[in-house]
Amino acid sequence: MQTYTLLREFADSWVLLAMFSAFVFVILWILRPGSRKIHRDASAIPLRDDYECVDEVAAYKSDKESSSHGKISE
């Protein structure tokens, strides 16, 4: 039972700290400056070979951008 207690103490302190540090590192890596292009490219992977869908999305984005530029904010 001493081994279990020792491992339990180790997991409660240092492994928890290591896991939290890894979590913070991943969040900072995802939100780092300049990563928007990488994430946008990765999000389009499922649609790369579906040209009809890609055209529809591009048309929707261009319509959305053109309508948002013409709006007058109140």
N, CA and C of each residue as an Amber inpcrd file, in Angstrom:
protein
   222
   0.8140000  -1.1990000   0.0000000   0.0000000   0.0000000   0.0000000
   0.8570000   1.2610000   0.0000000   2.1180000   1.1610000   0.3630000
   2.9790000   2.3450000   0.3590000   3.2210000   2.8590000  -1.0570000
   3.3470000   1.9500000  -2.0160000   3.5690000   2.3700000  -3.3990000
   2.3640000   3.1490000  -3.9160000   1.1790000   2.6530000  -3.6190000
  -0.0370000   3.3430000  -4.0480000  -0.1030000   4.7400000  -3.4390000
   0.1920000   4.8530000  -2.1700000   0.1480000   6.1470000  -1.4890000
   1.1730000   7.1030000  -2.0810000   2.3670000   6.5990000  -2.3550000
   3.4130000   7.4310000  -2.9350000   3.0080000   7.9110000  -4.3360000
   2.4940000   7.0040000  -5.1470000   2.0650000   7.3900000  -6.4900000
   0.8710000   8.3370000  -6.4540000   0.0040000   8.1380000  -5.4950000
  -1.1620000   9.0160000  -5.3560000  -0.7270000  10.4400000  -4.9830000
   0.2140000  10.5590000  -4.0840000   0.7470000  11.8780000  -3.7110000
   1.4170000  12.5510000  -4.9080000   2.1890000  11.7580000  -5.6560000
   2.8710000  12.2940000  -6.8320000   1.8550000  12.7790000  -7.8680000
   0.8160000  11.9950000  -8.1010000  -0.2070000  12.3690000  -9.0780000
  -0.9870000  13.5930000  -8.6190000  -1.2520000  13.6940000  -7.3390000
  -2.0090000  14.8360000  -6.8240000  -1.2460000  16.1450000  -6.9550000
   0.0640000  16.0930000  -6.9020000   0.8220000  17.3380000  -6.9220000
   1.4770000  17.5980000  -8.2780000   2.4740000  16.8320000  -8.6370000
   3.2900000  17.1370000  -9.8000000   2.6100000  16.8160000 -11.1220000
   1.8900000  15.7310000 -11.1830000   1.2210000  15.3950000 -12.4400000
   0.0950000  16.3900000 -12.7180000  -0.5850000  16.8150000 -11.6840000
  -1.6160000  17.8370000 -11.8580000  -1.0020000  19.1300000 -12.3840000
   0.1270000  19.5070000 -11.8430000   0.8230000  20.7050000 -12.3050000
   1.2790000  20.5470000 -13.7550000   1.7950000  19.3780000 -14.1080000
   2.2350000  19.1330000 -15.4840000   1.0560000  19.1620000 -16.4540000
  -0.0590000  18.5690000 -16.0780000  -1.2330000  18.5620000 -16.9490000
  -1.7900000  19.9800000 -17.1360000  -1.8270000  20.7560000 -16.0730000
  -2.3010000  22.1340000 -16.1690000  -1.3690000  22.9600000 -17.0560000
  -0.0650000  22.7630000 -16.8970000   0.9020000  23.4810000 -17.7340000
   0.7360000  23.1110000 -19.2010000   0.5170000  21.8350000 -19.4890000
   0.3030000  21.3980000 -20.8710000  -0.9730000  22.0160000 -21.4330000
  -2.0200000  22.0840000 -20.6340000  -3.2820000  22.6850000 -21.0710000
  -3.0840000  24.1610000 -21.4150000  -2.4030000  24.8940000 -20.5580000
  -2.1550000  26.3180000 -20.8040000  -1.2990000  26.4930000 -22.0540000
  -0.2920000  25.6310000 -22.2210000   0.5640000  25.7020000 -23.4060000
  -0.2470000  25.4890000 -24.6770000  -1.1320000  24.5130000 -24.6910000
  -1.9490000  24.2370000 -25.8780000  -2.8630000  25.4210000 -26.1860000
  -3.4760000  25.9910000 -25.1720000  -4.3520000  27.1500000 -25.3890000
  -3.5580000  28.3280000 -25.9580000  -2.3800000  28.5870000 -25.4080000
  -1.5570000  29.6810000 -25.9180000  -1.0680000  29.3940000 -27.3360000
  -0.7710000  28.1360000 -27.6430000  -0.3260000  27.7610000 -28.9820000
  -1.4450000  27.9870000 -30.0010000  -2.6560000  27.6640000 -29.6200000
  -3.7880000  27.8340000 -30.5310000  -4.0810000  29.3130000 -30.7640000
  -3.9830000  30.1300000 -29.7330000  -4.3500000  31.5420000 -29.8290000
  -3.1810000  32.4610000 -30.1620000  -2.0460000  31.8980000 -30.5510000
  -0.8780000  32.7290000 -30.8340000  -1.1290000  33.5900000 -32.0760000
  -0.4580000  34.7270000 -32.1540000  -0.6290000  35.5900000 -33.3270000
  -0.1450000  34.8760000 -34.5950000  -0.8710000  35.0390000 -35.6620000
  -0.4800000  34.4430000 -36.9300000  -1.0140000  33.0460000 -37.1590000
  -1.7730000  32.5090000 -36.2390000  -2.2650000  31.1390000 -36.4110000
  -3.6310000  31.0900000 -37.0810000  -4.2210000  32.2260000 -37.3490000
  -5.5580000  32.2500000 -37.9510000  -5.5520000  31.5760000 -39.3230000
  -4.5300000  31.8500000 -40.1380000  -4.4620000  31.2600000 -41.4710000
  -4.3550000  29.7420000 -41.3830000  -3.5740000  29.2400000 -40.4650000
  -3.4070000  27.7950000 -40.3000000  -4.7260000  27.1560000 -39.8950000
  -5.4250000  27.7600000 -38.9570000  -6.6930000  27.1960000 -38.4920000
  -7.7630000  27.2940000 -39.5750000  -7.7730000  28.3790000 -40.3220000
  -8.7420000  28.5180000 -41.4090000  -8.4800000  27.4670000 -42.4870000
  -7.2060000  27.2290000 -42.7870000  -6.8570000  26.2080000 -43.7680000
  -7.2480000  24.8150000 -43.2690000  -7.0060000  24.5400000 -42.0020000
  -7.3570000  23.2320000 -41.4420000  -8.8670000  23.0270000 -41.4100000
  -9.6130000  24.0870000 -41.2010000 -11.0700000  23.9410000 -41.1550000
 -11.6570000  23.6660000 -42.5350000 -10.9220000  23.9770000 -43.5870000
 -11.4160000  23.7500000 -44.9440000 -11.0290000  22.3870000 -45.4980000
 -10.2770000  21.5930000 -44.7620000  -9.8270000  20.2860000 -45.2510000
 -10.9890000  19.3980000 -45.6910000 -12.0670000  19.2800000 -44.9320000
 -13.1490000  18.3920000 -45.3830000 -13.8240000  18.8550000 -46.6740000
 -13.7040000  20.1190000 -47.0130000 -14.3960000  20.6610000 -48.1820000
 -13.5020000  20.7900000 -49.4110000 -12.2520000  20.4100000 -49.3070000
 -11.3240000  20.6500000 -50.4130000 -11.7230000  19.9500000 -51.7020000
 -12.2090000  18.7440000 -51.6250000 -12.5540000  18.0020000 -52.8340000
 -14.0050000  18.1760000 -53.2410000 -14.7800000  18.8760000 -52.4560000
 -16.1900000  19.1040000 -52.7600000 -16.3230000  20.5000000 -53.3690000
 -16.0410000  20.5960000 -54.6660000 -15.9440000  21.8960000 -55.3140000
 -17.2680000  22.6420000 -55.3380000 -18.3600000  21.9250000 -55.4400000
 -19.6700000  22.5810000 -55.4420000 -19.9150000  23.2760000 -54.1080000
 -19.5850000  22.6040000 -53.0310000 -19.7700000  23.1800000 -51.6990000
 -18.8230000  24.3600000 -51.4850000 -17.5980000  24.2320000 -51.9680000
 -16.6240000  25.3180000 -51.8280000 -17.1190000  26.5590000 -52.5600000
 -17.6790000  26.3690000 -53.7440000 -18.2130000  27.5110000 -54.4940000
 -19.3770000  28.1660000 -53.7550000 -20.2380000  27.3430000 -53.1510000
 -21.3650000  27.8890000 -52.3900000 -20.8800000  28.6850000 -51.1840000
 -19.8830000  28.1570000 -50.4910000 -19.3420000  28.8540000 -49.3210000
 -18.6800000  30.1550000 -49.7490000 -17.9310000  30.1380000 -50.8430000
 -17.2800000  31.3560000 -51.3290000 -18.3150000  32.4020000 -51.7270000
 -19.3870000  31.9660000 -52.3720000 -20.4430000  32.9040000 -52.7570000
 -21.1240000  33.4810000 -51.5270000 -21.3630000  32.6460000 -50.5260000
 -21.9910000  33.1180000 -49.2910000 -21.0990000  34.1340000 -48.5930000
 -19.7960000  33.8370000 -48.5290000 -18.8790000  34.7640000 -47.8640000
 -18.8000000  36.0900000 -48.6100000 -18.7680000  36.0380000 -49.9370000
 -18.6870000  37.2950000 -50.6890000 -19.9740000  38.1040000 -50.5410000
 -21.1310000  37.4210000 -50.5120000 -22.3950000  38.1280000 -50.2880000
 -22.4340000  38.7440000 -48.9000000 -21.9490000  37.9940000 -47.9290000
 -21.9550000  38.4810000 -46.5480000 -21.0260000  39.6770000 -46.3960000
 -19.8320000  39.6020000 -47.0100000 -18.8810000  40.7080000 -46.9180000
 -19.4010000  41.9480000 -47.6340000 -20.0210000  41.7670000 -48.7920000
 -20.5090000  42.9330000 -49.5320000 -21.6850000  43.5880000 -48.8130000
 -22.5140000  42.7740000 -48.1620000 -23.6460000  43.3600000 -47.4440000
 -23.2060000  44.0150000 -46.1420000 -22.1370000  43.5140000 -45.5340000
 -21.6920000  44.1090000 -44.2740000 -20.9280000  45.4070000 -44.5060000
 -20.2940000  45.5500000 -45.6800000 -19.5680000  46.7870000 -45.9690000
 -20.5130000  47.9320000 -46.2980000 -21.6920000  47.6270000 -46.7960000
 -22.6230000  48.6640000 -47.1830000 -23.5160000  49.1420000 -46.0540000
 -23.4590000  48.4780000 -44.9180000 -24.3440000  48.8490000 -43.8130000
 -23.8410000  50.1020000 -43.1160000 -24.7750000  50.8840000 -42.6510000
 -24.4540000  52.0740000 -41.8680000 -24.7020000  51.7320000 -40.4130000
 -23.6550000  51.8620000 -39.6150000 -23.8280000  51.5450000 -38.1910000
 -24.4900000  52.7100000 -37.4850000 -25.3910000  52.3710000 -36.6130000
 -26.1480000  53.4100000 -35.9070000 -25.6190000  53.6020000 -34.5230000
